[in-house]
Amino acid sequence: MVKTKDLRALSLDELEAKLVENKKELFNLRIQQATGQLQNTAVFKNIRREIAKINTLIAERKKNS
């Protein structure tokens, strides 16, 4: 799981790219779960939290600029 401190060091473009990457990962996890291939379901929670952190940082940066 990525720490907020590490995410704050990224630029806005990098955050948006990481957001897209995490959304794709979440989609792939859903597919794995539907087909019964997913072993560790706790990964969902971590990915969703990381997406929320990124969305919060993006909103903060857009508000401040």
PDB file of C-alpha atoms in Angstrom:
ATOM      1  CA  MET A   1       0.000   0.000   0.000  1.00  0.00           C
ATOM      2  CA  VAL A   2       1.339   3.404  -0.974  1.00  0.00           C
ATOM      3  CA  LYS A   3       1.766   6.003   1.737  1.00  0.00           C
ATOM      4  CA  THR A   4       0.191   9.422   1.397  1.00  0.00           C
ATOM      5  CA  LYS A   5       3.619  11.018   1.821  1.00  0.00           C
ATOM      6  CA  ASP A   6       4.820   9.227  -1.303  1.00  0.00           C
ATOM      7  CA  LEU A   7       1.741  10.253  -3.264  1.00  0.00           C
ATOM      8  CA  ARG A   8       2.161  13.912  -2.281  1.00  0.00           C
ATOM      9  CA  ALA A   9       5.594  13.872  -3.936  1.00  0.00           C
ATOM     10  CA  LEU A  10       4.028  13.065  -7.328  1.00  0.00           C
ATOM     11  CA  SER A  11       2.894  15.677  -9.834  1.00  0.00           C
ATOM     12  CA  LEU A  12      -0.735  16.065 -10.880  1.00  0.00           C
ATOM     13  CA  ASP A  13      -0.130  14.201 -14.157  1.00  0.00           C
ATOM     14  CA  GLU A  14       1.575  11.344 -12.327  1.00  0.00           C
ATOM     15  CA  LEU A  15      -1.311  11.136  -9.847  1.00  0.00           C
ATOM     16  CA  GLU A  16      -3.831  10.934 -12.662  1.00  0.00           C
ATOM     17  CA  ALA A  17      -1.794   8.218 -14.369  1.00  0.00           C
ATOM     18  CA  LYS A  18      -1.590   6.274 -11.095  1.00  0.00           C
ATOM     19  CA  LEU A  19      -5.358   6.659 -10.688  1.00  0.00           C
ATOM     20  CA  VAL A  20      -5.993   5.123 -14.108  1.00  0.00           C
ATOM     21  CA  GLU A  21      -3.554   2.315 -13.312  1.00  0.00           C
ATOM     22  CA  ASN A  22      -5.313   1.557 -10.008  1.00  0.00           C
ATOM     23  CA  LYS A  23      -8.749   1.569 -11.618  1.00  0.00           C
ATOM     24  CA  LYS A  24      -7.521  -0.952 -14.189  1.00  0.00           C
ATOM     25  CA  GLU A  25      -6.088  -3.078 -11.386  1.00  0.00           C
ATOM     26  CA  LEU A  26      -9.418  -2.955  -9.532  1.00  0.00           C
ATOM     27  CA  PHE A  27     -11.212  -4.054 -12.702  1.00  0.00           C
ATOM     28  CA  ASN A  28      -8.795  -6.962 -13.141  1.00  0.00           C
ATOM     29  CA  LEU A  29      -9.336  -7.991  -9.523  1.00  0.00           C
ATOM     30  CA  ARG A  30     -13.104  -8.009 -10.066  1.00  0.00           C
ATOM     31  CA  ILE A  31     -12.656 -10.262 -13.091  1.00  0.00           C
ATOM     32  CA  GLN A  32     -10.416 -12.609 -11.103  1.00  0.00           C
ATOM     33  CA  GLN A  33     -12.957 -12.760  -8.300  1.00  0.00           C
ATOM     34  CA  ALA A  34     -15.802 -13.512 -10.685  1.00  0.00           C
ATOM     35  CA  THR A  35     -13.863 -16.384 -12.237  1.00  0.00           C
ATOM     36  CA  GLY A  36     -12.754 -17.730  -8.862  1.00  0.00           C
ATOM     37  CA  GLN A  37      -9.050 -17.067  -9.399  1.00  0.00           C
ATOM     38  CA  LEU A  38      -8.604 -14.440  -6.685  1.00  0.00           C
ATOM     39  CA  GLN A  39      -6.939 -15.783  -3.543  1.00  0.00           C
ATOM     40  CA  ASN A  40      -6.489 -12.655  -1.427  1.00  0.00           C
ATOM     41  CA  THR A  41      -9.635 -10.517  -1.293  1.00  0.00           C
ATOM     42  CA  ALA A  42      -7.997  -7.973   1.043  1.00  0.00           C
ATOM     43  CA  VAL A  43      -6.345  -6.454  -2.027  1.00  0.00           C
ATOM     44  CA  PHE A  44      -9.696  -4.844  -2.913  1.00  0.00           C
ATOM     45  CA  LYS A  45      -9.640  -2.772   0.255  1.00  0.00           C
ATOM     46  CA  ASN A  46      -6.082  -1.581  -0.337  1.00  0.00           C
ATOM     47  CA  ILE A  47      -6.714  -0.580  -3.955  1.00  0.00           C
ATOM     48  CA  ARG A  48      -9.951   1.239  -3.097  1.00  0.00           C
ATOM     49  CA  ARG A  49      -8.218   3.171  -0.316  1.00  0.00           C
ATOM     50  CA  GLU A  50      -5.359   4.121  -2.604  1.00  0.00           C
ATOM     51  CA  ILE A  51      -7.838   5.357  -5.221  1.00  0.00           C
ATOM     52  CA  ALA A  52      -9.545   7.463  -2.541  1.00  0.00           C
ATOM     53  CA  LYS A  53      -6.221   8.954  -1.428  1.00  0.00           C
ATOM     54  CA  ILE A  54      -5.316   9.853  -4.992  1.00  0.00           C
ATOM     55  CA  ASN A  55      -8.723  11.418  -5.639  1.00  0.00           C
ATOM     56  CA  THR A  56      -8.373  13.486  -2.466  1.00  0.00           C
ATOM     57  CA  LEU A  57      -4.924  14.749  -3.449  1.00  0.00           C
ATOM     58  CA  ILE A  58      -6.096  15.614  -6.965  1.00  0.00           C
ATOM     59  CA  ALA A  59      -9.044  17.566  -5.549  1.00  0.00           C
ATOM     60  CA  GLU A  60      -6.755  19.433  -3.116  1.00  0.00           C
ATOM     61  CA  ARG A  61      -4.349  20.418  -5.864  1.00  0.00           C
ATOM     62  CA  LYS A  62      -7.121  21.592  -8.199  1.00  0.00           C
ATOM     63  CA  LYS A  63      -8.674  23.618  -5.395  1.00  0.00           C
ATOM     64  CA  ASN A  64      -5.380  25.303  -4.497  1.00  0.00           C
ATOM     65  CA  SER A  65      -4.399  26.198  -8.049  1.00  0.00           C
TER      66      SER A  65
END
